[in-house]
PDB file of C-alpha atoms in Angstrom:
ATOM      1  CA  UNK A   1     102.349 125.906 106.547  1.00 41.00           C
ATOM      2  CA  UNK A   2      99.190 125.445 108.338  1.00 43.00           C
ATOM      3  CA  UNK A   3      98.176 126.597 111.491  1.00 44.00           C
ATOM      4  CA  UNK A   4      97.712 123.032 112.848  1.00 47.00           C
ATOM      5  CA  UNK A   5     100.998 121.981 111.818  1.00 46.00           C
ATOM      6  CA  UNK A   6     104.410 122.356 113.202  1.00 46.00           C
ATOM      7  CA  UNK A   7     107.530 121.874 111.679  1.00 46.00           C
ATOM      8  CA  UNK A   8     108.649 117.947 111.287  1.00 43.00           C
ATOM      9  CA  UNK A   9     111.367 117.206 113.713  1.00 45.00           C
ATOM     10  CA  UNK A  10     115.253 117.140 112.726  1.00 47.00           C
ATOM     11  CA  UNK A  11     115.467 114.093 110.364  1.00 43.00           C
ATOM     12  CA  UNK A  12     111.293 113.410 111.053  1.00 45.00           C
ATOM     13  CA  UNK A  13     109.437 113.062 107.525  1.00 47.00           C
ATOM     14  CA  UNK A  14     105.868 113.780 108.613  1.00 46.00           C
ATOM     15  CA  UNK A  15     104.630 117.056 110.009  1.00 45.00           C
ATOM     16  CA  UNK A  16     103.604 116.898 114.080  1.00 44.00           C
ATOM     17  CA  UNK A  17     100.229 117.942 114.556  1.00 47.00           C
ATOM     18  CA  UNK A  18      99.143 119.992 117.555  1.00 50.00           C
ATOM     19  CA  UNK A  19      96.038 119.092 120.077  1.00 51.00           C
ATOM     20  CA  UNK A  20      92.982 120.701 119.307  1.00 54.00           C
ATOM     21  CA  UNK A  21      92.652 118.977 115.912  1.00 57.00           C
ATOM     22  CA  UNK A  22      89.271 118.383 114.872  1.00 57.00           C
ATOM     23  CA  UNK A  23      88.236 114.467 113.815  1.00 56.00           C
ATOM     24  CA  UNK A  24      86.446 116.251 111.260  1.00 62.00           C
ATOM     25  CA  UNK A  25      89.668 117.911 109.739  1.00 69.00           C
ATOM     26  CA  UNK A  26      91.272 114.805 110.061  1.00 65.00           C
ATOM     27  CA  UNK A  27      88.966 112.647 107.968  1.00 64.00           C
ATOM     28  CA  UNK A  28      88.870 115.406 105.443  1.00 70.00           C
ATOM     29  CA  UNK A  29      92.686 115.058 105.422  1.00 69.00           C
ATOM     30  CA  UNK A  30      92.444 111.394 104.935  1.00 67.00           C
ATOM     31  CA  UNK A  31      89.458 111.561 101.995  1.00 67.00           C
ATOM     32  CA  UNK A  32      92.370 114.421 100.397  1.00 69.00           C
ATOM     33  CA  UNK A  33      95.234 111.801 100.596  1.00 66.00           C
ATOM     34  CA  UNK A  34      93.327 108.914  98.672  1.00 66.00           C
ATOM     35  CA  UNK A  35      92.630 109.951  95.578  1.00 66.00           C
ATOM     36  CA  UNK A  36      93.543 109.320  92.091  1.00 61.00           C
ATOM     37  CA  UNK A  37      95.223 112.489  91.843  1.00 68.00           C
ATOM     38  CA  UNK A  38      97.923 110.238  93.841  1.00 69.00           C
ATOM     39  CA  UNK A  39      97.412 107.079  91.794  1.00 75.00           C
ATOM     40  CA  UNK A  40      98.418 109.141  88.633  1.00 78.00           C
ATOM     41  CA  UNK A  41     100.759 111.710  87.836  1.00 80.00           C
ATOM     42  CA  UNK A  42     101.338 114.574  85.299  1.00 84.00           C
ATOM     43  CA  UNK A  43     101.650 113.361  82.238  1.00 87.00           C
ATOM     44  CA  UNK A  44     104.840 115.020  80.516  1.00 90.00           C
ATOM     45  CA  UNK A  45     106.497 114.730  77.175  1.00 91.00           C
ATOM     46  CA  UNK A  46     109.896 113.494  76.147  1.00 88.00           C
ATOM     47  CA  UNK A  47     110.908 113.656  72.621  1.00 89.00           C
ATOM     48  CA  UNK A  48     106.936 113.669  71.327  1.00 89.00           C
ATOM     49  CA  UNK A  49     106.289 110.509  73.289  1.00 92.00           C
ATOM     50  CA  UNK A  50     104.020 111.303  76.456  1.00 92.00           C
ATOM     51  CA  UNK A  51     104.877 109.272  80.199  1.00 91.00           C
ATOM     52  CA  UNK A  52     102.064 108.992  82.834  1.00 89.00           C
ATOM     53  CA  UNK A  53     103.391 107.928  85.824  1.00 89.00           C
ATOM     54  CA  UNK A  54     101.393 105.417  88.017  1.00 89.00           C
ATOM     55  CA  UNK A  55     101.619 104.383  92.183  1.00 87.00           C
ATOM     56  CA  UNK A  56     100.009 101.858  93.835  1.00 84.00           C
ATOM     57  CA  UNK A  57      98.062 103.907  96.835  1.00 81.00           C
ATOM     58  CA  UNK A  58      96.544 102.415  99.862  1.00 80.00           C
ATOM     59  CA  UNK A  59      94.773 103.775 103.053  1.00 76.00           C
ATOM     60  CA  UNK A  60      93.559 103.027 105.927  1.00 77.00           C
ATOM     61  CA  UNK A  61      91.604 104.622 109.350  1.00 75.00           C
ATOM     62  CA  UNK A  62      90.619 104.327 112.446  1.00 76.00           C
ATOM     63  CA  UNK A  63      88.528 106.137 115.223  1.00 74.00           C
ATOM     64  CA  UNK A  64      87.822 105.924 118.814  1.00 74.00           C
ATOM     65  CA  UNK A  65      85.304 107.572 120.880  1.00 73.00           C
ATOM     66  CA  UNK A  66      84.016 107.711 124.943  1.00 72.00           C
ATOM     67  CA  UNK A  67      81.361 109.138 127.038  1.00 73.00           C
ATOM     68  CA  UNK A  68      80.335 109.074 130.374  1.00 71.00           C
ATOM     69  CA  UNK A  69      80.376 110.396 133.858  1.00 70.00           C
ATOM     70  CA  UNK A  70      81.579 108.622 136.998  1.00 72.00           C
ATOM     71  CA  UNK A  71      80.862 109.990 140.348  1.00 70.00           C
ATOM     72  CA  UNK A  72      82.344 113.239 140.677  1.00 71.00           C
ATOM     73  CA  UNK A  73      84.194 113.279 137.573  1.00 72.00           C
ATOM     74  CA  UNK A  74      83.157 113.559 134.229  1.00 74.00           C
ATOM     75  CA  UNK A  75      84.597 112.158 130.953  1.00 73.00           C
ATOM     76  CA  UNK A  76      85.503 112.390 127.174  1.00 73.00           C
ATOM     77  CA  UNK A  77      86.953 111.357 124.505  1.00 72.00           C
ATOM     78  CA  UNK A  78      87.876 111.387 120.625  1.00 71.00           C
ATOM     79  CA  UNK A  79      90.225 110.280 118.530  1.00 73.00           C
ATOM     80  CA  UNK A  80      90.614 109.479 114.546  1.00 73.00           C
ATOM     81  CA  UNK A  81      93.714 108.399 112.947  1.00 74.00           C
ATOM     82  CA  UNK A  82      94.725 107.421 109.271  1.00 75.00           C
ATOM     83  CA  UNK A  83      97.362 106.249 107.122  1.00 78.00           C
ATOM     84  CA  UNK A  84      98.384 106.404 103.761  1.00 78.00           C
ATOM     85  CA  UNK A  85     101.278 104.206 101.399  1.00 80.00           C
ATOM     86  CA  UNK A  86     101.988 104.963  98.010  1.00 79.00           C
ATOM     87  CA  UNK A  87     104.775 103.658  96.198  1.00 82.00           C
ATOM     88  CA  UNK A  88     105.481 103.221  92.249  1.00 84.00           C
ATOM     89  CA  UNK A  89     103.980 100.903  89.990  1.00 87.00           C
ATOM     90  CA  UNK A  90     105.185 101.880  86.632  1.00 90.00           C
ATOM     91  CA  UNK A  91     104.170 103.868  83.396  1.00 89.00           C
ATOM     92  CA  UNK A  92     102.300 104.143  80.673  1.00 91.00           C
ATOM     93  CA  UNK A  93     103.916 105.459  77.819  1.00 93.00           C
ATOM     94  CA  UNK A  94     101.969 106.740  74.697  1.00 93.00           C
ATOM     95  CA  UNK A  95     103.629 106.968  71.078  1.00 92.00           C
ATOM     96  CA  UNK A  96     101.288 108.105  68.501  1.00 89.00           C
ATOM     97  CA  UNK A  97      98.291 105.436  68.661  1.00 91.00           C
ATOM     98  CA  UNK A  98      99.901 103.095  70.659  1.00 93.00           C
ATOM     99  CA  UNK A  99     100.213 103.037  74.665  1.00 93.00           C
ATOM    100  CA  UNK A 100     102.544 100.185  76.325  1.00 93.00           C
ATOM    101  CA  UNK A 101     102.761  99.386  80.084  1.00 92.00           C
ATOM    102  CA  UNK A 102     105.610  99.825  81.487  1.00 91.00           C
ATOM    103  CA  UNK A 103     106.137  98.127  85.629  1.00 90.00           C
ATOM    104  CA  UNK A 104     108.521  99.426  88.338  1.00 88.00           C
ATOM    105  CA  UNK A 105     111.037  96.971  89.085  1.00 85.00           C
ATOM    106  CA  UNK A 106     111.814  96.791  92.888  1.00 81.00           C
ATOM    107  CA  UNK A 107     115.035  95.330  93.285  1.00 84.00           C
ATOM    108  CA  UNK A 108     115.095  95.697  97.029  1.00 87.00           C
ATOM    109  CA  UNK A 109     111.782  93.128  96.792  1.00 85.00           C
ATOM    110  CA  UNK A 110     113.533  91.261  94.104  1.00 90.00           C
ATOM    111  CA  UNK A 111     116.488  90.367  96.560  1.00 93.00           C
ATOM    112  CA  UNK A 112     114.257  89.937  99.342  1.00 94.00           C
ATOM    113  CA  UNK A 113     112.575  86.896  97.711  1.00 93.00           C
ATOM    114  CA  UNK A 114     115.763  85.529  96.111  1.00 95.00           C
ATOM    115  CA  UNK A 115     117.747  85.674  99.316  1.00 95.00           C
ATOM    116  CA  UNK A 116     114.656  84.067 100.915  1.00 96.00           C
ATOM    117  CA  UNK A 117     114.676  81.211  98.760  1.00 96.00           C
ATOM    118  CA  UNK A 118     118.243  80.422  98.421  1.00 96.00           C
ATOM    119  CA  UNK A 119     117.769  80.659 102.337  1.00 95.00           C
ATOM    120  CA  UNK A 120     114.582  77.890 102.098  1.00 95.00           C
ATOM    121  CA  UNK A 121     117.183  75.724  99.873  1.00 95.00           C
ATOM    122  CA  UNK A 122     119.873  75.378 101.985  1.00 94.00           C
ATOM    123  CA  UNK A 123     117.849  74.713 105.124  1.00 94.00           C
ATOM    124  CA  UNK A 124     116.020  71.626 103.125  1.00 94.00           C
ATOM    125  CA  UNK A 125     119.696  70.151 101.506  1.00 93.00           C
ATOM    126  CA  UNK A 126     120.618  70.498 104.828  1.00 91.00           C
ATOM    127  CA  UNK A 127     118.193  68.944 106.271  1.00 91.00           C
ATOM    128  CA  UNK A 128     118.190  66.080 103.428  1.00 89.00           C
ATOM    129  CA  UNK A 129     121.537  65.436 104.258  1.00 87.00           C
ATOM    130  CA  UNK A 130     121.216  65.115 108.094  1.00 88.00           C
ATOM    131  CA  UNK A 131     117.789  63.200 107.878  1.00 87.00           C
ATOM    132  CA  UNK A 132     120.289  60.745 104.774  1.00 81.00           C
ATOM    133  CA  UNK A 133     123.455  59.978 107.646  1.00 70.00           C
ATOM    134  CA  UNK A 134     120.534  58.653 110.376  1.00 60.00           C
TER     135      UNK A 134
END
């Protein structure tokens, strides 16, 4: 563990970070976490055939800054931030001389948009059939 991080909280799933953290360290952090080392995984083998396994990684940043004096009182400021989402977008699979493409399903999205539309059809038959009785 590093020295600017503390252990997550109970049931947390990203580290807390301390004050005293340098923008600098931060970006570096941020340049780290977007790379294609996260858009593609080890390769392994199964049974001769070889699986690469492939996310779909975004990021995004932000900074801040500040200045100035007032009378009697000074100022400061900092302040960089970034994020990072990666989820799974399939595999390519290699047999021999071929290579085939092979997309992660997400049923959770899948149901989303199907409970959404059957949602977006009831509201317009209902609707047809009170706008049809006026």
């Amino acid at each position: 563990m590093s020295e600017q991080q503390q252990p997550a909280a109970p049931g947390a799933d990203r580290p807390v970070w301390r004050a005293g953290i340098t923008d600098r360290s931060v970006l570096e952090q941020a340049v780290d976490a977007v790379t294609v080392r996260r858009v593609f995984g080890e390769a392994y083998e199964v049974n001769g055939t070889t699986v690469v396994p492939v996310a779909r990684v975004r990021g995004w940043g932000g900074g801040g800054g500040g200045s100035g004096e007032e009378k009697d009182s000074s100022g400061s400021g900092s302040g960089v931030g970034y994020g990072v989402s990666a989820e799974p977008a399939g595999v390519y699979v290699v047999q021999g001389d071929s290579v085939t493409w092979r997309p992660a399903v997400d049923a959770g999205r899948i149901a989303l948009t199907l409970g959404l539309a059957l949602c977006g059809a009831a509201a317009v038959v209902g609707w047809a059939a009170v706008t049809r009785r006026s």
